[in-house]
Each structure stands twice: as structure tokens, then as C-alpha cells.
Coordinates of C-alpha atoms in Angstrom, one line a residue:
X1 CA 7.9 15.2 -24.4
X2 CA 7.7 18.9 -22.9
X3 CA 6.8 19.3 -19.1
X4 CA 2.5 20.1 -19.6
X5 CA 2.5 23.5 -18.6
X6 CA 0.7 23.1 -15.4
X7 CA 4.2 21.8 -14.0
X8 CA 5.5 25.0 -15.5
X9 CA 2.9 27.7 -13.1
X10 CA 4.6 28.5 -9.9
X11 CA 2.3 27.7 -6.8
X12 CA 4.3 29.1 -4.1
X13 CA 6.6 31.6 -3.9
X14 CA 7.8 31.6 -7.5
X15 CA 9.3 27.8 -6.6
X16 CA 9.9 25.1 -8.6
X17 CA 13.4 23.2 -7.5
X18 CA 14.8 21.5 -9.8
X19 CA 15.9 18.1 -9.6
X20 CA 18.7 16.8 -7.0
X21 CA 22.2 15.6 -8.2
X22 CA 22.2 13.9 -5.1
X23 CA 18.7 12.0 -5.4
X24 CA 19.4 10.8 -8.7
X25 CA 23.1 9.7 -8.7
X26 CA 22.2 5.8 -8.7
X27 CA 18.3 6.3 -9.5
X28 CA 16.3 3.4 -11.4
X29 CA 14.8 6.6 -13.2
X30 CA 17.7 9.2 -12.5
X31 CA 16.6 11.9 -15.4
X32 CA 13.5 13.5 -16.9
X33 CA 15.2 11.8 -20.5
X34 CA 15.2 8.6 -18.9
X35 CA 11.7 9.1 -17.9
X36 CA 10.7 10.1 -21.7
X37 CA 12.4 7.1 -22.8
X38 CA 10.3 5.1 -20.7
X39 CA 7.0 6.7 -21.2
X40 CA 8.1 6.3 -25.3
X41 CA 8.5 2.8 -24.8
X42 CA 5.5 2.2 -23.2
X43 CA 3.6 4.6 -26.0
X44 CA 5.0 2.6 -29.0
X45 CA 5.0 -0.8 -27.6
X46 CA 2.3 -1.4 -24.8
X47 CA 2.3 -4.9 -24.3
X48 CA 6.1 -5.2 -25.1
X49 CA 6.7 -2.8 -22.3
X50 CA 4.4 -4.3 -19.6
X51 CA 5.5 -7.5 -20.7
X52 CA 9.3 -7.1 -20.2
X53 CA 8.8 -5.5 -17.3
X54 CA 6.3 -8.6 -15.7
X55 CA 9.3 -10.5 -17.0
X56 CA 11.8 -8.6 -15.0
X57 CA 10.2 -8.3 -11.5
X58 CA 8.0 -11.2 -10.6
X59 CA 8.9 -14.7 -10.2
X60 CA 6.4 -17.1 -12.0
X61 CA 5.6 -20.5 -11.3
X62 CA 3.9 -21.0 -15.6
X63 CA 5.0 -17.9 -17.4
X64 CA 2.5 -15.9 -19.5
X65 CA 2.5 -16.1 -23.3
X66 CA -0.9 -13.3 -23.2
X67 CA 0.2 -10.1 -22.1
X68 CA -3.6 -8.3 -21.6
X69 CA -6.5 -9.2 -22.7
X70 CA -9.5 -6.4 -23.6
X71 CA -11.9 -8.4 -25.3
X72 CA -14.3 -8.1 -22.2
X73 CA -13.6 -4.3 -21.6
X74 CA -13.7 -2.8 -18.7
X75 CA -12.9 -5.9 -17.4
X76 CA -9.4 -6.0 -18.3
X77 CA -6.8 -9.2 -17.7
X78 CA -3.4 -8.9 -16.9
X79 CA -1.0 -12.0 -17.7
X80 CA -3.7 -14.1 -17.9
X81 CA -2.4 -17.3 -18.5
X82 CA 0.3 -16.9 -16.1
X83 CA 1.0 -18.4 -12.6
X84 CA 2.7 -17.2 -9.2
X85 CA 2.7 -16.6 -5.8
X86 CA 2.1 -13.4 -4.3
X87 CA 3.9 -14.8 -0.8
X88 CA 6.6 -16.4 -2.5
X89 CA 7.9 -13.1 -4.7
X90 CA 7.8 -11.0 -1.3
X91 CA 9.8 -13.7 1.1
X92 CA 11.0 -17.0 -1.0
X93 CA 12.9 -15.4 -3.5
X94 CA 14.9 -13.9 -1.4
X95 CA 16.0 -16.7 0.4
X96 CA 19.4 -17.9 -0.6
X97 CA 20.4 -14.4 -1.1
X98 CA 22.2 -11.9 0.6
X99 CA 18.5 -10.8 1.5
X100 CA 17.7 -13.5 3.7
X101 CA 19.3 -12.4 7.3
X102 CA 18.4 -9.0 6.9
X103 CA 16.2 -7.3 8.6
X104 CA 12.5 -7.4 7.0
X105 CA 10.6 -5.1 9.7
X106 CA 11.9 -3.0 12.6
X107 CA 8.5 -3.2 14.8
X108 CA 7.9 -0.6 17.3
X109 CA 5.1 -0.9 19.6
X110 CA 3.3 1.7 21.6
X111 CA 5.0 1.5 24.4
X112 CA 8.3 1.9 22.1
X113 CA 9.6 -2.1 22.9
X114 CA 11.1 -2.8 19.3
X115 CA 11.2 -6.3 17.9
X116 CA 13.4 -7.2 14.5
X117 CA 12.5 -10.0 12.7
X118 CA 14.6 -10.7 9.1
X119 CA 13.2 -12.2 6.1
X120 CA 14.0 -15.6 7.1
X121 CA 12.4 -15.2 10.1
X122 CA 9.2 -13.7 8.7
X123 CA 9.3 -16.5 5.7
X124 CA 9.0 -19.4 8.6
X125 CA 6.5 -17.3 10.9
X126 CA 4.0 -16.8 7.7
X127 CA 4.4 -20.2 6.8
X128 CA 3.4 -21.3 10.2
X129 CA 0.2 -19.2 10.1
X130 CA -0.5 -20.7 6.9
X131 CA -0.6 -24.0 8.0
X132 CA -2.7 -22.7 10.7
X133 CA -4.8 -21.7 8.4
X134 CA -4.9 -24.7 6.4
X135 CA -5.5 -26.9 9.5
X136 CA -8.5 -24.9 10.1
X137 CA -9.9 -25.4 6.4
X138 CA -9.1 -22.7 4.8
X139 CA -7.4 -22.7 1.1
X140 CA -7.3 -21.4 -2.8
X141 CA -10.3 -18.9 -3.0
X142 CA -11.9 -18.7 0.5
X143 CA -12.3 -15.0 1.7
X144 CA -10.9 -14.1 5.5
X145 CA -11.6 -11.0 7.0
X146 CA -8.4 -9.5 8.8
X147 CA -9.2 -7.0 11.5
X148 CA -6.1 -6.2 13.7
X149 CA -3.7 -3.7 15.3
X150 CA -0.7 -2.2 13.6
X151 CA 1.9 -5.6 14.3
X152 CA 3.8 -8.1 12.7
X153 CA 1.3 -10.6 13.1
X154 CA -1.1 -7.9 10.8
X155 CA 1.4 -8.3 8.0
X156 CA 1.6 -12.3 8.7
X157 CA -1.7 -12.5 8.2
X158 CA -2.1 -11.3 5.2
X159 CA 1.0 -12.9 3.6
X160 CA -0.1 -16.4 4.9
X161 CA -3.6 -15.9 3.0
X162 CA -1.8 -14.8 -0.3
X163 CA 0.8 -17.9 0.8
X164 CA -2.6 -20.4 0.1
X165 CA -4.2 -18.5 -2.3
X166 CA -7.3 -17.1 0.1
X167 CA -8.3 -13.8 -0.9
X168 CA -7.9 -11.5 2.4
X169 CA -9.8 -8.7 3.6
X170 CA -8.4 -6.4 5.8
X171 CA -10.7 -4.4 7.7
X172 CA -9.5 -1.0 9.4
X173 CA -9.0 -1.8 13.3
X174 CA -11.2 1.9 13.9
X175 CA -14.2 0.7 12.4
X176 CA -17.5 -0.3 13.5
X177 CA -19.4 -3.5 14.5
X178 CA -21.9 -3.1 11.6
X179 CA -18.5 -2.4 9.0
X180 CA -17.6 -5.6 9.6
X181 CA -20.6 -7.5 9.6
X182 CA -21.4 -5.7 6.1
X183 CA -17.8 -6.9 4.7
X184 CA -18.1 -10.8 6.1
X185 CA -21.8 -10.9 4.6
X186 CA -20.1 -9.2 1.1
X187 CA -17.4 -11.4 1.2
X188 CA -19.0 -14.4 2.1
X189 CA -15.5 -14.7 4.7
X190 CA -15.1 -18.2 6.5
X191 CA -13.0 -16.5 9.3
X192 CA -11.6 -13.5 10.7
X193 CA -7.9 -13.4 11.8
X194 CA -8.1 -10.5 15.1
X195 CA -7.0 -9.3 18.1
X196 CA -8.2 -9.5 22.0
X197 CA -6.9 -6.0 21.9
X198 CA -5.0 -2.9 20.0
X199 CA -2.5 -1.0 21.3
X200 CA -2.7 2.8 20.9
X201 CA -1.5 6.1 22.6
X202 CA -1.5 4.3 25.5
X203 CA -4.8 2.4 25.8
X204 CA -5.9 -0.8 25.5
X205 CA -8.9 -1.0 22.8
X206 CA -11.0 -4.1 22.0
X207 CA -11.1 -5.7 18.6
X208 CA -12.1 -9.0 19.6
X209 CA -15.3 -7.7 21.2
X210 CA -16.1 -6.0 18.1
X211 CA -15.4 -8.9 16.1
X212 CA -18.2 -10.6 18.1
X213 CA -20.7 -7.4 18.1
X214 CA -20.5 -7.7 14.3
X215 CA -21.1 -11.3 13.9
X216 CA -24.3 -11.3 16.2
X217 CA -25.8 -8.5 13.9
X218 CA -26.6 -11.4 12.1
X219 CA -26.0 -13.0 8.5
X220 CA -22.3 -14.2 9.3
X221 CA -23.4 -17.6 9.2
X222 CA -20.5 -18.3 7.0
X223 CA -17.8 -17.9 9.6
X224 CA -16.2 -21.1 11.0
X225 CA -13.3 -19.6 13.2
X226 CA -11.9 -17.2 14.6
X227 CA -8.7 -16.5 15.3
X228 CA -7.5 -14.3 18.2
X229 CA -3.6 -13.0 18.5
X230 CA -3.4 -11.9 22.6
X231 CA -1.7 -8.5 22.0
X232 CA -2.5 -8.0 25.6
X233 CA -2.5 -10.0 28.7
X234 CA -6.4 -8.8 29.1
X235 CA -9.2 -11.0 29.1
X236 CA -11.6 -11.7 26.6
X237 CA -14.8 -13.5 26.0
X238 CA -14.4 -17.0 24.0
X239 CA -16.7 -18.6 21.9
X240 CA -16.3 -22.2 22.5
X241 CA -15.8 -24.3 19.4
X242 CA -15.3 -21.3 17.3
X243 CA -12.4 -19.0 18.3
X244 CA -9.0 -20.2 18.3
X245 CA -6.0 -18.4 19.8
X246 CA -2.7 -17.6 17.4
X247 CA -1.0 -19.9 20.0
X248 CA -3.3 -23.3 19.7
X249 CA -3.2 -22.4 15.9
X250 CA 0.1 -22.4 16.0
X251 CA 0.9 -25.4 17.9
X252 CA 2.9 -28.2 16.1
X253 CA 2.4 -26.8 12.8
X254 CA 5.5 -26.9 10.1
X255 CA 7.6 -23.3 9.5
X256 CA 7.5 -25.2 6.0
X257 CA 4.6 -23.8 3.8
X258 CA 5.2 -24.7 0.0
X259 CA 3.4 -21.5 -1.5
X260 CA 0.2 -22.4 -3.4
X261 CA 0.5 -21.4 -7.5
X262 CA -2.2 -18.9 -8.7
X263 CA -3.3 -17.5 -11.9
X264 CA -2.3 -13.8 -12.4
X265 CA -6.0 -12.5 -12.1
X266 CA -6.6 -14.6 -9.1
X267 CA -8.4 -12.0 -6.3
X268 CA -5.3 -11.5 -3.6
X269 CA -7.4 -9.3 -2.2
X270 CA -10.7 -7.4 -1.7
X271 CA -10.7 -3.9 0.0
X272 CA -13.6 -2.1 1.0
X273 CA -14.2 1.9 0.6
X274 CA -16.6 3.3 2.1
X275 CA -19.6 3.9 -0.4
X276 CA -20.9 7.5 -1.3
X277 CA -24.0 5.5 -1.7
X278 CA -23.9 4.0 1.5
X279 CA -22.7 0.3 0.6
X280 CA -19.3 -0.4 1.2
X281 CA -17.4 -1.2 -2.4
X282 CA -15.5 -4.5 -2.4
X283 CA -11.7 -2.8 -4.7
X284 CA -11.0 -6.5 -5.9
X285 CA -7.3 -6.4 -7.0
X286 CA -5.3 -9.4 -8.9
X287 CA -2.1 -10.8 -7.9
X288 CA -0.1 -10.5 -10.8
X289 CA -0.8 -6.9 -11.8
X290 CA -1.0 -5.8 -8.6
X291 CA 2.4 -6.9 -6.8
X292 CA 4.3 -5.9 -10.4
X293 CA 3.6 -2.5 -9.6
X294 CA 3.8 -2.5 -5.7
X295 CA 7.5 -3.9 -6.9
X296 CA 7.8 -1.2 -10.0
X297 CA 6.4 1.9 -7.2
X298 CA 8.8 1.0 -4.8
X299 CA 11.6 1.1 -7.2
X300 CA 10.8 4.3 -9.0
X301 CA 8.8 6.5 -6.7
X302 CA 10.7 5.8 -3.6
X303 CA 14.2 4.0 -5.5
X304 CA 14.4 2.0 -2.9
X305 CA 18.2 1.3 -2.2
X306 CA 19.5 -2.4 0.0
X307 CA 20.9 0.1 2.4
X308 CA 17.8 1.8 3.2
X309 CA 14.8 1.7 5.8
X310 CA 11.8 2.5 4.8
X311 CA 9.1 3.9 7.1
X312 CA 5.4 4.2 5.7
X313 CA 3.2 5.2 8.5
X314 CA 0.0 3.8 6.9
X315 CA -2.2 1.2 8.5
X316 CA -2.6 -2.2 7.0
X317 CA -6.4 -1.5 6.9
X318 CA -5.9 1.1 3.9
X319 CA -4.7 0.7 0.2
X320 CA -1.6 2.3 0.9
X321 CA -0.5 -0.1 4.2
X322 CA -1.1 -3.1 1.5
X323 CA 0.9 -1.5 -1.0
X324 CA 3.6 -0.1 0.6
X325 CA 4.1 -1.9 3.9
X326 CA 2.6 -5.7 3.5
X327 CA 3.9 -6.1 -0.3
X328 CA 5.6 -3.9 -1.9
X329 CA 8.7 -3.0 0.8
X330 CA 9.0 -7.2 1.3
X331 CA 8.9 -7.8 -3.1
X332 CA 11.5 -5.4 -2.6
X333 CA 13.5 -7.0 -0.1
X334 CA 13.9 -3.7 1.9
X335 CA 14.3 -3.4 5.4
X336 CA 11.0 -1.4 6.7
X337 CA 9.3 0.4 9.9
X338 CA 6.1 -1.0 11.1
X339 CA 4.2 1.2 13.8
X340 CA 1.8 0.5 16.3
X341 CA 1.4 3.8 17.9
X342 CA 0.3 7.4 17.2
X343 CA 2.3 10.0 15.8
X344 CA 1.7 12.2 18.8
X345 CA 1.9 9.4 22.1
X346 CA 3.5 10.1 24.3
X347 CA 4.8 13.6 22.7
X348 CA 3.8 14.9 19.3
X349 CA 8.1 14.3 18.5
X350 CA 7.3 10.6 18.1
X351 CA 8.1 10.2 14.4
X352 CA 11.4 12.3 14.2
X353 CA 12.8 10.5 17.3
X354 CA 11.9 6.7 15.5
X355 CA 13.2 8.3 12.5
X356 CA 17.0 9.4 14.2
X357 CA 16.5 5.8 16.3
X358 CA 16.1 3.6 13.5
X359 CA 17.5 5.6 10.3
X360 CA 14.8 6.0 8.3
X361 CA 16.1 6.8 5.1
X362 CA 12.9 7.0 2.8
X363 CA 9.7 8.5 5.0
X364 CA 6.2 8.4 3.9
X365 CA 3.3 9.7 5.7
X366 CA 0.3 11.9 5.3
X367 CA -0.9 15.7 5.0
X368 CA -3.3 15.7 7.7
X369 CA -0.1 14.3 10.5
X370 CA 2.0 16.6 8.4
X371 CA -0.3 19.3 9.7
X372 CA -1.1 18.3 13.0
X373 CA 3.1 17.7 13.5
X374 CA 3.7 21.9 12.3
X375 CA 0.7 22.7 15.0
X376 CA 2.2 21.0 18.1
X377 CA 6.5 22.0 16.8
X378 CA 5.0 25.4 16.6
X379 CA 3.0 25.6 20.1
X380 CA 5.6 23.4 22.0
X381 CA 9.5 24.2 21.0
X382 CA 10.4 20.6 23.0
X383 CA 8.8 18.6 19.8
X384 CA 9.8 21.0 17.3
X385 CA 11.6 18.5 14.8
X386 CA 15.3 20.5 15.4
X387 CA 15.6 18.5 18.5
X388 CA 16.2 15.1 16.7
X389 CA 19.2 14.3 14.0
X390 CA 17.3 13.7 10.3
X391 CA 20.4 13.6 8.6
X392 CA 19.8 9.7 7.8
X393 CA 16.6 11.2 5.6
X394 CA 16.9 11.1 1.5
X395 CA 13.6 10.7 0.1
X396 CA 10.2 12.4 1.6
X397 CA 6.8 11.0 0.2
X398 CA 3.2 12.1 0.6
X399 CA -0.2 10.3 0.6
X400 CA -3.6 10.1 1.2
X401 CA -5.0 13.7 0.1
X402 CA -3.6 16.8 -1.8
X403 CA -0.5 18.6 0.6
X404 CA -1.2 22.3 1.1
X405 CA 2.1 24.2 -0.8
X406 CA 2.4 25.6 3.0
X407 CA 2.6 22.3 4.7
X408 CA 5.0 20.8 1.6
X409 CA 7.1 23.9 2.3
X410 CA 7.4 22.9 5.9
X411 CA 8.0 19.4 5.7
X412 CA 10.9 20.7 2.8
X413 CA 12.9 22.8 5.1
X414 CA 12.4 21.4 8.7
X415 CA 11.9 17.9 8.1
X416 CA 14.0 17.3 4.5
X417 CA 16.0 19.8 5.5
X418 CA 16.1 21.1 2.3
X419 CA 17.8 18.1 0.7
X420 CA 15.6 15.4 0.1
X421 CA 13.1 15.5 -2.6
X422 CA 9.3 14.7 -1.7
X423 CA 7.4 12.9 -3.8
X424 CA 3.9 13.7 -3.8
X425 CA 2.1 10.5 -4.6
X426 CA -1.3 10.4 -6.2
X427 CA -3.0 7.1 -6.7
X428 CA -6.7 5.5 -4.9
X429 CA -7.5 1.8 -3.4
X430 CA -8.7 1.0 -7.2
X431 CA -5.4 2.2 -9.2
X432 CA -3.4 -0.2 -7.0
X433 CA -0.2 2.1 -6.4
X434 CA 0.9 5.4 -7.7
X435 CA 0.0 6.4 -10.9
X436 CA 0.8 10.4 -10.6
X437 CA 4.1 11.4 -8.7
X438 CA 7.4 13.1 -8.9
X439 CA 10.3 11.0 -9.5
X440 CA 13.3 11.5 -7.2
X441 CA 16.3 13.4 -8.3
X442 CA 14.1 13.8 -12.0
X443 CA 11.0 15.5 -11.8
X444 CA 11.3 19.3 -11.5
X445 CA 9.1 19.8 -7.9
X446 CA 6.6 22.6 -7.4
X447 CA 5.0 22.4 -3.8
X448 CA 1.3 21.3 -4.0
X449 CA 1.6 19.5 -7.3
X450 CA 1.9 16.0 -7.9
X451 CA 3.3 16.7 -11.4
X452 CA 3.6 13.8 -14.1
X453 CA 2.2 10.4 -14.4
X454 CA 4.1 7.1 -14.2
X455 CA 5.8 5.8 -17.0
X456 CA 2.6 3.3 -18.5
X457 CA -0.3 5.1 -17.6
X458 CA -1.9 7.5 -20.1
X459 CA -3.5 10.1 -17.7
X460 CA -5.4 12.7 -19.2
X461 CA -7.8 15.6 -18.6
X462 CA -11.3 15.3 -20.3
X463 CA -14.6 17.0 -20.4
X464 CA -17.9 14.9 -20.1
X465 CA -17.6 13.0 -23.4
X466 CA -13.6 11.5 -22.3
X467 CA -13.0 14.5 -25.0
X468 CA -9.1 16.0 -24.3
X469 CA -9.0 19.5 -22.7
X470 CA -6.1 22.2 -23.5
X471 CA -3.7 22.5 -20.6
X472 CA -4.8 24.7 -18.0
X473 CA -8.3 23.6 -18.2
X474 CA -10.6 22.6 -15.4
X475 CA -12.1 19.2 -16.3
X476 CA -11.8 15.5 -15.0
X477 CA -8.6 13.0 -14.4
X478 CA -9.0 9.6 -16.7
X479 CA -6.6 7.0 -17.6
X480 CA -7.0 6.3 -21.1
X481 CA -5.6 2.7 -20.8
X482 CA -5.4 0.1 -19.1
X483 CA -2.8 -0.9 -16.4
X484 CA -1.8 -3.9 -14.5
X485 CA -2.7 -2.6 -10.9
X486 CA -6.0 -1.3 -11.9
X487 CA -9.0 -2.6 -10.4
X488 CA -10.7 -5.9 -11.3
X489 CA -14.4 -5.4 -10.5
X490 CA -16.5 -4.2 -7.5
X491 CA -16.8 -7.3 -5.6
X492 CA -20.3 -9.4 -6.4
X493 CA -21.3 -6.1 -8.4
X494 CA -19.5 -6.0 -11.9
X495 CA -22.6 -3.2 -12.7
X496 CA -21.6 -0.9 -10.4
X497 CA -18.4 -1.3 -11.4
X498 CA -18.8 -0.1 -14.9
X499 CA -21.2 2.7 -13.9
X500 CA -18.6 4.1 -10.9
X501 CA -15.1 4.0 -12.8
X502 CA -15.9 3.2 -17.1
X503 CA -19.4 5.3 -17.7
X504 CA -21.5 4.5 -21.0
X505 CA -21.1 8.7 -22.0
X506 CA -16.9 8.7 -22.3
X507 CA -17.1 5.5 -24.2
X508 CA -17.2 2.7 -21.3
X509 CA -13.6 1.7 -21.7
X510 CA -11.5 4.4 -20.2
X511 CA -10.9 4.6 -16.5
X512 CA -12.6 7.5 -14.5
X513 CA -11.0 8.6 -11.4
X514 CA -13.5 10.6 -9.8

């Protein structure tokens, strides 16, 4: 396998550095020859390679005997006859190991108060909810809207619902009323897991209220409870008979929650983007295929270490705060940075001072605070990034959009330091995880390209008709197979799922990114 020649063009400056001795001394994929032999692997045995590495990662309660099954295409299974627990491979495996005590998030709030909780800790506190949950009526299949701030209890949350087999839906704590109304009448949701308030750049902002708003817009008849975590001391309005505080919840119940068995294409979650058409699309992700490669991502995009901490600055409201904060870091059994602030309260030197205070070793964050970071450093010398220690840096990743080469270049030398590679991750709420990105210490870097796809995914450029272009040519990004991670279905609209992502003209089975 040659490097496709658009890795070979030089975007800035006549750059492209070359792989790091130091990044890749100890890498899971520590060579562009180890990456060949895994992409070979995957080329002449498909299954067998997806197989092995299901095998490898995940802990299953029935093992499969069917790797993936395409006689329904698009709507491809994963593992099909197989059974785990989403919960249970991010926080009950590791118990027992050297894993347990350590610490599973490093929390820092607005106001900069940190809390550490370890994976034992976390395993008993999301068991707890669970049986909150369960106490309340909730179990295997019913939908729960989760709208809250930036915490620990966010991540809870969710792992309690995966820990009973609900399907979650996580709501971004920025939007609307009406959003959320649309996503509990989509979902058909029984509850909604919130806040009384957020905490961010130093104001208080209501969720609750919002939660309310929403569910007098009407049709959210399906709601039983709701249940409201008092970030603040504030008040709020009650509903009586409906709303239930995390701390009457909580009372009496067990920090003993055996984990519920699902099938691998059980729906761990559904995740709204916002539609170009104007309805909100329900992303509906399986368990199985899903949390393999939140496991597999975290291992070869970031190779995640036992020594590291890991700081991904997403929200749990997007794709990327499920993947890389909520399941992947725990299936990993890292030690990881959850934040409730803003990169810029109180001084836009927020981020490099957490990262020199807690050690961050693996950083991932987006252009657009990238950006915003090199306009304040550059305006105000007192949060210029120089003024904290990096040193504990080793890996730099990037999300969310293209980075400019400028910005890339930037975060390189001021941030990196000129040391750490940067992986520049693409991937979308339907592909599950990354699917094209450098590979630490491997992959040849050029600022402002994402360069090569994973090992497993058959990415290619095609005109109209899914017909290959010649490098160089302008045309669209497919996938030509399947993978575990990919999405499901559009929630309660399998049409519009074959029409947005497999269309009738490239042959209705190949994955179009758009």
C-alpha cells in the first residue's frame, strides 16, 4: 500500500513531518507497516478481522457465532446473535484489577473545585442511579431523554441507562424548549434525567425550567418522571407527583446493580442532529459495534497508555462527548478530564492551566477554540499558552470540523511544542468514532489533512454513480463497506435513512458521507 498521493501534496509551507520515534515507541499501531498489515488483514478477511477483534475487546455475556449480517442491506447487523453490557465493559471489568482504585474522572467545575472519583467509585454511584431508575419503572428498551450540565452525574446518567438496557438520549444543555419537546415526542421518552441549573463562565443557567417549557408545548404525554440533580442551591419550580430530585431517587437504593444482558444491535442510544430538512434525525447506534470501536479509537487514534489522562473537551450532548468521554475513555480504563466550564472563564488560559494542573497527557479539542485560544494569546501576552508548563503533553487531537493548516501550525509549535503529534480526527454522529485520522508516531502528518482511513473501513472517493475517481479528483467521500460503529437507522424513519446516507443512484448499499 503506497501513501494516496493527496498525503504526498504539501499544504503548508512545504511540510509534511514525518512520524515521531517518540510517539510510536510502545504504539498499538507504532508503523505505517503495521498499519498496512492491518488494513491487509482486514482486506483479505473481513469478518475474521472484525471478529477477532470483537473477540479481543469486549466482554460478552453469549458470544456471537455471526459476525455481520447483510442480507437486509443498508441495514447492516453487527454480532447479531451476541450478548453484553455496554455498562459492564466500561466499569465491571475492571474491577478486580489494578484498574479499580484509579482514578476514572478528574472533574473540574466552573468555579475550578475538583472532585476525583475512581472506577470503583463510579461503578457503585451508576449502579445506584440505576436502581433509581429501576424504582421509577424504567428498564430494557424504554427511551430517557438526558439534558444536563457538563458533570459526573451527566456521565452517570448515561451509563445507568446502558446499565438496564434503556436507550438514552442525550440532549445538548444549549438547546431550546421546542428541541426537546421534538426529541421526547420522537423518542417516545418516559423521563428526562436534568438539572435545576448549569454551571457556565460564571452564571447560573436553567435546565429544569426548560425541561418544563418543552413538555407543556404539548405531546409529551409519555413522560412519567423527572428527575432533577440540584447543581445549584437555587430554587426551582416542582411538579408534584412527577419530578423527583437525584437525592429522593437515590435514597435507600443498593450501590449493587447486576448489569442487564443485551443483544449486540440493541439501541444504546439515539442521538439527534439537527435536520437540513428541519426535523431533527434520531443517529440510532448499537451497543456492540459501537463500544468495540469507542474501545478500538481509543487505543489507536489516541494509544491510550494506563499512565495517561486524557482530556476531551466535548460535551456529553455531541457524538464525540459519547464517544470519547462517557464510553470509550471508561472501556478503556483511562483516567480522564471532565469539564464544566468554558475555555475562556475566567481568563482565555483556562485549558493550558488544567492541562499543567492535572497532567493531561493526550488533549482533544476543537478548531473553532483552537482559534478563538490564538486570538485572545495573541491580543493578551498574560494567556499566551508560554505562561503554563505543557511538558506532560504527548498526543494533540482535533475534532468537530476541518483545522485551518494555520491554526494546526499553531497548536504544533505553541501548544505541542513541537513534539507531540496531532491527530486530526474525521468521523460524524452516524460513523460512531473515527474513521479518517493520523495514527500517532505512524502516519506521515501534513497540517490541514486528516490523511488515511482506519484500518477496516474502505473509504473512497466517487462520482455520482459510487464510480472510483483518480487521486486528486474532486468528488464525494463513501465507505464502501460496512463497519461495526456505523449507524443503525434514523430513528422511527428507516426511509429517510436509506435516502440520506445509501441512495438508489450509487447502488443503495454503500455508505454516503455527505
Amino acid at each position: 500500500m503506497s501513501l494516496p498521493n493527496p498525503i504526498e501534496s504539501v499544504l503548508v509551507e512545504n511540510r509534511v513531518f514525518p512520524p515521531d520515534a517518540r510517539a510510536s515507541a510502545g504504539a498499538r499501531i507504532a508503523s505505517m507497516a503495521a498499519y498496512e498489515a492491518l488494513c491487509r488483514e482486514a482486506e483479505q478477511d473481513f469478518e475474521g478481522f472484525w471478529s477477532r477483534l470483537a473477540r479481543e475487546n469486549l466482554s460478552w455475556t453469549q458470544p456471537f457465532s455471526r459476525t455481520l449480517d447483510e442480507s437486509n442491506a443498508p441495514f447492516y447487523q453487527w454480532f447479531g446473535d451476541g450478548e453484553l453490557n455496554a455498562s459492564a465493559n466500561c466499569l465491571d471489568r475492571h474491577i478486580g484489577t489494578t484498574v479499580e482504585h484509579k482514578t476514572a474522572i478528574v472533574f473540574e467545575a466552573d468555579d475550578g473545585a475538583v472532585t476525583r472519583v475512581s472506577y470503583k467509585e463510579l461503578l457503585a454511584r451508576v449502579s445506584q442511579f440505576a436502581n433509581a431508575l429501576k424504582a421509577a419503572g424504567i428498564g430494557k428498551g424504554d427511551r430517557v431523554i438526558i439534558y444536563m450540565p457538563m458533570t459526573i452525574e451527566g456521565v452517570v446518567a448515561m451509563q445507568a441507562c446502558a446499565r438496564i438496557g434503556a436507550t438514552h438520549s442525550v440532549v445538548f444543555g444549549g438547546f431550546s424548549a421546542k428541541a426537546l419537546q421534538e426529541r421526547i415526542i420522537d423518542a417516545g421518552a418516559v423521563a428526562v434525567i436534568t438539572a435545576n441549573y448549569q454551571l457556565r463562565g460564571g452564571k447560573e443557567l436553567p435546565l429544569k425550567a426548560i425541561v418544563d417549557d418543552g413538555i407543556a408545548l404539548g405531546g409529551c404525554e409519555s413522560i412519567r418522571t423527572v428527575f432533577v440533580y440540584e447543581r445549584t442551591p437555587s430554587a426551582w419550580a416542582r411538579v408534584e407527583g412527577r419530578d423527583k430530585t437525584f437525592a429522593e431517587a437515590l435514597a435507600g437504593q443498593s450501590t449493587d446493580c447486576p448489569p442487564v444482558p443485551v443483544n449486540a444491535e440493541h439501541p444504546l442510544f439515539i442521538l439527534y442532529t439537527s435536520g437540513s430538512t428541519g426535523k431533527p434525525k434520531g443517529v440510532q447506534h448499537a451497543t456492540g459495534g459501537y463500544l468495540l470501536w469507542a474501545r478500538l479509537t481509543m487505543d489507536w487514534t489516541f494509544d491510550i497508555r494506563p499512565e495517561d489522562v486524557f482530556w476531551c473537551t466535548a460535551d456529553i450532548g455531541w457524538i464525540t462527548g459519547h464517544t470519547y468521554v462517557a464510553y470509550g475513555a471508561l472501556a478503556a480504563g483511562a483516567t480522564q478530564v471532565v469539564f464544566e466550564g468554558i475555555p475562556t472563564f475566567p481568563h482565555a488560559g483556562r485549558f493550558w492551566q488544567m492541562i499543567e494542573k492535572h497532567q493531561v497527557s493526550v488533549f482533544y479539542t476543537a478548531p473553532t477554540a483552537i482559534r478563538s485560544l490564538i486570538k485572545a494569546a495573541e491580543s493578551d501576552e498574560k494567556v499566551h499558552p508560554r505562561n503554563w508548563n505543557l511538558d506532560s503533553l504527548r498526543i494533540l487531537g482535533s475534532v468537530g470540523e476541518p483545522i485551518n493548516p494555520e491554526a494546526w501550525m499553531w497548536y504544533h509549535r505553541h501548544i505541542g511544542h513541537e513534539k507531540c503529534p496531532i491527530v486530526d480526527t474525521f468521523w460524524q454522529t452516524e460513523t460512531g468514532g473515527h474513521v479518517i485520522t493520523p495514527l500517532p508516531g505512524a502516519t506521515p502528518l501534513v497540517p490541514g489533512s486528516c490523511t488515511l482511513p482506519l484500518p477496516g473501513i474502505m473509504a473512497a472517493i466517487v462520482d455520482e454513480t459510487g464510480k472510483d475517481l483518480p487521486n486528486g479528483a474532486g468528488g464525494m467521500l463513501v465507505i464502501k463497506r460496512p463497519w461495526p460503529s456505523m449507524i443503525r437507522t434514523i430513528w422511527n424513519d428507516p426511509e429517510r435513512f436509506k435516502k440520506s446516507y445509501f441512495p438508489e443512484e450509487m447502488g443503495g448499499t454503500i455508505y454516503l458521507a455527505g
